[in-house]
Tab-separated table of C-alpha atoms in Angstrom:
chain	number	residue	atom	x	y	z
A	7	UNK	CA	68.359	159.488	144.181
A	8	UNK	CA	69.420	155.875	143.685
A	9	UNK	CA	68.389	153.363	146.334
A	10	UNK	CA	71.078	153.082	149.004
A	11	UNK	CA	72.321	149.547	149.624
A	12	UNK	CA	75.286	147.618	150.967
A	13	UNK	CA	76.670	144.416	149.539
A	14	UNK	CA	78.850	141.709	151.013
A	15	UNK	CA	80.437	138.431	149.963
A	16	UNK	CA	81.468	136.961	146.626
A	17	UNK	CA	79.844	138.667	143.624
A	18	UNK	CA	79.764	135.426	141.619
A	19	UNK	CA	77.862	133.523	144.311
A	20	UNK	CA	74.084	133.091	144.554
A	21	UNK	CA	72.499	136.380	145.634
A	22	UNK	CA	70.499	136.907	148.829
A	23	UNK	CA	68.587	140.176	149.160
A	24	UNK	CA	67.408	141.189	152.647
A	25	UNK	CA	64.465	143.633	152.934
A	26	UNK	CA	64.016	145.182	156.363
A	27	UNK	CA	60.868	146.090	158.272
A	28	UNK	CA	59.403	149.521	159.003
A	29	UNK	CA	61.085	151.849	161.472
A	30	UNK	CA	64.489	150.179	161.129
A	31	UNK	CA	66.883	149.788	158.201
A	32	UNK	CA	69.362	147.333	156.706
A	33	UNK	CA	71.286	146.947	159.965
A	34	UNK	CA	68.550	144.647	161.298
A	35	UNK	CA	70.072	141.918	159.094
A	36	UNK	CA	73.611	142.131	160.512
A	37	UNK	CA	73.509	138.635	162.036
A	38	UNK	CA	72.262	137.168	158.753
A	39	UNK	CA	74.931	138.984	156.748
A	40	UNK	CA	77.608	137.762	159.154
A	41	UNK	CA	76.345	134.188	158.765
A	42	UNK	CA	75.752	134.065	154.997
A	43	UNK	CA	78.370	136.392	153.494
A	44	UNK	CA	81.003	133.651	153.212
A	45	UNK	CA	78.867	131.580	150.817
A	46	UNK	CA	76.433	134.089	149.231
A	47	UNK	CA	76.430	137.491	147.600
A	48	UNK	CA	74.407	139.534	150.116
A	49	UNK	CA	72.555	142.694	149.095
A	50	UNK	CA	70.981	144.846	151.826
A	51	UNK	CA	69.010	147.935	150.697
A	52	UNK	CA	67.570	150.659	152.901
A	53	UNK	CA	63.972	151.407	151.967
A	54	UNK	CA	63.025	154.942	150.877
A	55	UNK	CA	62.741	157.322	153.864
A	56	UNK	CA	64.528	154.767	156.072
A	57	UNK	CA	68.158	154.578	157.191
A	58	UNK	CA	70.464	156.193	154.636
A	59	UNK	CA	67.601	156.946	152.223
A	60	UNK	CA	66.339	160.065	153.974
A	61	UNK	CA	66.251	162.101	150.765
A	62	UNK	CA	64.820	161.287	147.345
A	63	UNK	CA	61.711	159.239	146.593
A	64	UNK	CA	58.843	158.962	149.071
A	65	UNK	CA	58.057	155.556	150.497
A	66	UNK	CA	55.304	153.390	149.072
A	67	UNK	CA	55.182	149.603	148.948
A	68	UNK	CA	54.610	149.655	145.187
A	69	UNK	CA	57.491	151.995	144.323
A	70	UNK	CA	59.852	150.205	146.732
A	71	UNK	CA	59.033	146.903	145.018
A	72	UNK	CA	59.799	148.464	141.630
A	73	UNK	CA	63.120	149.922	142.826
A	74	UNK	CA	64.378	146.711	144.413
A	75	UNK	CA	63.361	144.665	141.364
A	76	UNK	CA	65.423	147.039	139.218
A	77	UNK	CA	68.358	146.705	141.619
A	78	UNK	CA	68.150	142.902	141.449
A	79	UNK	CA	68.131	142.977	137.646
A	80	UNK	CA	71.242	145.164	137.661
A	81	UNK	CA	73.176	143.127	140.217
A	82	UNK	CA	72.087	139.516	139.722
A	83	UNK	CA	73.568	138.960	136.240
A	84	UNK	CA	71.132	136.072	135.618
A	85	UNK	CA	72.274	134.056	138.640
A	86	UNK	CA	69.875	132.585	141.188
A	87	UNK	CA	68.250	135.097	143.512
A	88	UNK	CA	66.914	134.563	147.039
A	89	UNK	CA	64.933	137.388	148.660
A	90	UNK	CA	63.992	137.569	152.335
A	91	UNK	CA	61.499	140.112	153.624
A	92	UNK	CA	60.314	140.875	157.137
A	93	UNK	CA	57.043	142.640	158.050
A	94	UNK	CA	56.875	145.764	155.838
A	95	UNK	CA	59.720	144.234	153.830
A	96	UNK	CA	57.680	141.041	153.417
A	97	UNK	CA	54.799	143.082	151.985
A	98	UNK	CA	57.250	144.627	149.528
A	99	UNK	CA	58.550	141.163	148.627
A	100	UNK	CA	54.997	140.011	147.873
A	101	UNK	CA	54.575	143.026	145.587
A	102	UNK	CA	57.937	142.298	143.936
A	103	UNK	CA	57.151	138.710	142.966
A	104	UNK	CA	53.662	139.704	141.857
A	105	UNK	CA	55.123	142.294	139.475
A	106	UNK	CA	57.994	140.114	138.230
A	107	UNK	CA	56.922	136.452	138.616
A	108	UNK	CA	60.148	135.047	137.109
A	109	UNK	CA	62.786	137.404	138.537
A	110	UNK	CA	63.239	135.746	141.941
A	111	UNK	CA	63.931	132.039	142.509
A	112	UNK	CA	63.344	131.752	146.270
A	113	UNK	CA	61.254	134.105	148.440
A	114	UNK	CA	61.032	133.892	152.238
A	115	UNK	CA	58.038	135.894	153.467
A	116	UNK	CA	58.202	136.582	157.212
A	117	UNK	CA	55.252	138.114	159.089
A	118	UNK	CA	53.467	139.853	156.207
A	119	UNK	CA	50.165	141.631	156.875
A	120	UNK	CA	47.857	141.132	153.870
A	121	UNK	CA	44.483	141.795	155.481
A	122	UNK	CA	43.697	145.532	155.394
A	123	UNK	CA	42.468	146.888	158.689
A	124	UNK	CA	38.843	148.124	158.344
A	125	UNK	CA	39.442	150.931	160.870
A	126	UNK	CA	42.925	151.827	159.657
A	127	UNK	CA	42.280	155.574	159.273
A	128	UNK	CA	41.002	156.269	162.810
A	129	UNK	CA	43.667	153.917	164.186
A	130	UNK	CA	46.408	155.836	162.405
A	131	UNK	CA	44.933	159.129	163.626
A	132	UNK	CA	45.095	157.875	167.208
A	133	UNK	CA	48.674	156.689	166.656
A	134	UNK	CA	49.616	160.135	165.377
A	135	UNK	CA	48.662	161.581	168.765
A	136	UNK	CA	51.410	159.424	170.257
A	137	UNK	CA	53.911	160.245	167.486
A	138	UNK	CA	56.127	162.462	169.715
A	139	UNK	CA	56.835	159.395	171.875
A	140	UNK	CA	58.967	157.796	169.163
A	141	UNK	CA	61.487	160.589	169.776
A	142	UNK	CA	61.551	159.792	173.492
A	143	UNK	CA	64.545	157.682	174.513
A	144	UNK	CA	62.723	155.691	177.213
A	145	UNK	CA	59.793	154.870	174.940
A	146	UNK	CA	62.250	153.945	172.175
A	147	UNK	CA	63.946	151.446	174.485
A	148	UNK	CA	60.607	149.807	175.308
A	149	UNK	CA	59.742	149.545	171.612
A	150	UNK	CA	63.183	148.182	170.793
A	151	UNK	CA	62.894	145.423	173.371
A	152	UNK	CA	59.527	144.340	171.951
A	153	UNK	CA	61.271	143.976	168.582
A	154	UNK	CA	64.016	141.757	170.063
A	155	UNK	CA	66.675	144.425	169.508
A	156	UNK	CA	69.863	144.008	171.490
A	157	UNK	CA	71.222	146.752	173.759
A	158	UNK	CA	73.920	147.769	171.266
A	159	UNK	CA	71.277	148.206	168.527
A	160	UNK	CA	68.999	150.492	170.541
A	161	UNK	CA	71.100	153.631	169.943
A	162	UNK	CA	70.880	153.200	166.163
A	163	UNK	CA	67.155	152.461	166.403
A	164	UNK	CA	66.576	155.600	168.474
A	165	UNK	CA	68.630	157.807	166.148
A	166	UNK	CA	66.724	156.576	163.105
A	167	UNK	CA	63.376	156.960	164.890
A	168	UNK	CA	64.204	160.601	165.618
A	169	UNK	CA	64.747	161.347	161.933
A	170	UNK	CA	61.298	160.063	160.872
A	171	UNK	CA	58.887	162.883	160.039
A	172	UNK	CA	55.188	162.857	160.900
A	173	UNK	CA	54.374	162.606	157.188
A	174	UNK	CA	56.662	159.601	156.681
A	175	UNK	CA	55.330	157.830	159.769
A	176	UNK	CA	51.733	158.341	158.662
A	177	UNK	CA	52.443	157.215	155.090
A	178	UNK	CA	54.279	154.068	156.188
A	179	UNK	CA	51.449	153.155	158.570
A	180	UNK	CA	48.846	153.766	155.861
A	181	UNK	CA	50.742	151.631	153.354
A	182	UNK	CA	51.237	148.834	155.876
A	183	UNK	CA	47.656	148.720	157.153
A	184	UNK	CA	45.979	148.945	153.735
A	185	UNK	CA	48.100	146.321	151.932
A	186	UNK	CA	46.373	143.290	150.432
A	187	UNK	CA	47.509	140.290	148.411
A	188	UNK	CA	47.905	141.348	144.733
A	189	UNK	CA	45.734	139.502	142.231
A	190	UNK	CA	48.861	138.355	140.334
A	191	UNK	CA	50.548	136.879	143.405
A	192	UNK	CA	49.514	133.320	142.527
A	193	UNK	CA	51.385	133.574	139.205
A	194	UNK	CA	54.820	133.800	140.793
A	195	UNK	CA	57.335	131.161	139.789
A	196	UNK	CA	59.389	131.730	142.952
A	197	UNK	CA	59.565	128.951	145.514
A	198	UNK	CA	57.919	130.305	148.645
A	199	UNK	CA	58.622	129.905	152.358
A	200	UNK	CA	56.025	131.702	154.499
A	201	UNK	CA	56.445	132.139	158.260
A	202	UNK	CA	54.688	133.756	161.210
A	203	UNK	CA	55.465	133.707	164.931
A	204	UNK	CA	53.272	131.606	167.194
A	205	UNK	CA	52.859	134.594	169.540
A	206	UNK	CA	51.942	137.116	166.865
A	207	UNK	CA	48.558	138.850	166.686
A	208	UNK	CA	45.545	137.048	165.267
A	209	UNK	CA	45.472	139.241	162.163
A	210	UNK	CA	49.050	138.229	161.351
A	211	UNK	CA	48.118	134.546	161.573
A	212	UNK	CA	45.038	135.174	159.417
A	213	UNK	CA	47.304	136.880	156.877
A	214	UNK	CA	49.632	133.869	157.010
A	215	UNK	CA	46.658	131.604	156.231
A	216	UNK	CA	45.597	133.762	153.293
A	217	UNK	CA	49.079	133.740	151.783
A	218	UNK	CA	49.589	129.987	152.024
A	219	UNK	CA	46.062	129.263	150.757
A	220	UNK	CA	46.822	131.333	147.659
A	221	UNK	CA	49.695	128.977	146.815
A	222	UNK	CA	49.268	125.491	148.334
A	223	UNK	CA	52.681	124.377	147.040
A	224	UNK	CA	54.590	126.781	149.289
A	225	UNK	CA	56.387	125.752	152.460
A	226	UNK	CA	54.718	127.217	155.519
A	227	UNK	CA	55.733	127.422	159.173
A	228	UNK	CA	54.318	128.846	162.406
A	229	UNK	CA	57.478	129.354	164.474
A	230	UNK	CA	56.991	128.162	168.069
A	231	UNK	CA	57.428	130.585	170.980
A	232	UNK	CA	58.176	133.571	168.735
A	233	UNK	CA	56.524	136.932	168.319
A	234	UNK	CA	57.158	139.462	165.551
A	235	UNK	CA	60.788	139.152	164.475
A	236	UNK	CA	62.438	135.724	164.546
A	237	UNK	CA	65.494	136.903	162.573
A	238	UNK	CA	66.276	139.285	165.447
A	239	UNK	CA	64.876	137.236	168.324
A	240	UNK	CA	66.502	133.922	167.423
A	241	UNK	CA	68.938	134.376	164.519
A	242	UNK	CA	70.453	130.885	164.938
A	243	UNK	CA	67.031	129.273	164.447
A	244	UNK	CA	66.313	131.598	161.533
A	245	UNK	CA	69.555	130.618	159.801
A	246	UNK	CA	68.915	126.926	160.343
A	247	UNK	CA	65.374	127.144	158.952
A	248	UNK	CA	66.466	129.121	155.912
A	249	UNK	CA	69.328	126.769	155.126
A	250	UNK	CA	67.137	123.689	155.526
A	251	UNK	CA	64.490	125.134	153.240
A	252	UNK	CA	67.003	126.179	150.580
A	253	UNK	CA	68.535	122.695	150.626
A	254	UNK	CA	65.363	120.581	150.822
A	255	UNK	CA	62.500	122.998	150.029
A	256	UNK	CA	60.880	121.564	153.143
A	257	UNK	CA	61.108	121.908	156.919
A	258	UNK	CA	61.420	119.016	159.373
A	259	UNK	CA	58.161	117.941	161.020
A	260	UNK	CA	59.281	118.977	164.492
A	261	UNK	CA	59.245	122.626	163.365
A	262	UNK	CA	55.654	122.608	162.109
């Protein structure tokens, strides 16, 4: 089955591709689409086994990277391409530019884990014991709030959480927790903007350090007063940062 995606805006404009995180789907980018569709060609895929892609290929970071790269080649028609990834989507973006170093012009990597967890297997096993909770409406609301989801988004989040199978949940967690920076990552020709929230876990900040150290020329930013999910938690700030970086390939000192 072909990768499900939605597109918005003018087809002849510069393309922006938005890659969502785990446990949600393309709808997490609705504020960004609303903001950028008037000046960009926006492409918003749902990852395998997420959202509208509940049938077809099984999710892996590697295969998702391959599929989205193919989609970009088909849709971009040699114009400039900007790709934005969040969390699991940021890991996929890293894999994408490592596989195709010249395909993407600008890559914004938000909150990517690139340090495999040494105790990932027992941690995932313990998480599987709590798997039934994701189908509980009250627990879903608590999770949604921690992800900065708004009240009107919680219903969609809950409905999509209910459709996730145990096998999919376990595979996504395994892929996420075992991901590491590909050896070819440093060869990318894409201009990079790497971010992490100031309030994120230590391992996320260590991952941020590893990414930026692998490419000293990239723009990097620890976003003040933010946890995991600035595009949802403060979309206005996210838009401003992205626009400033695309225009200047730098961020003002007061945001560092």
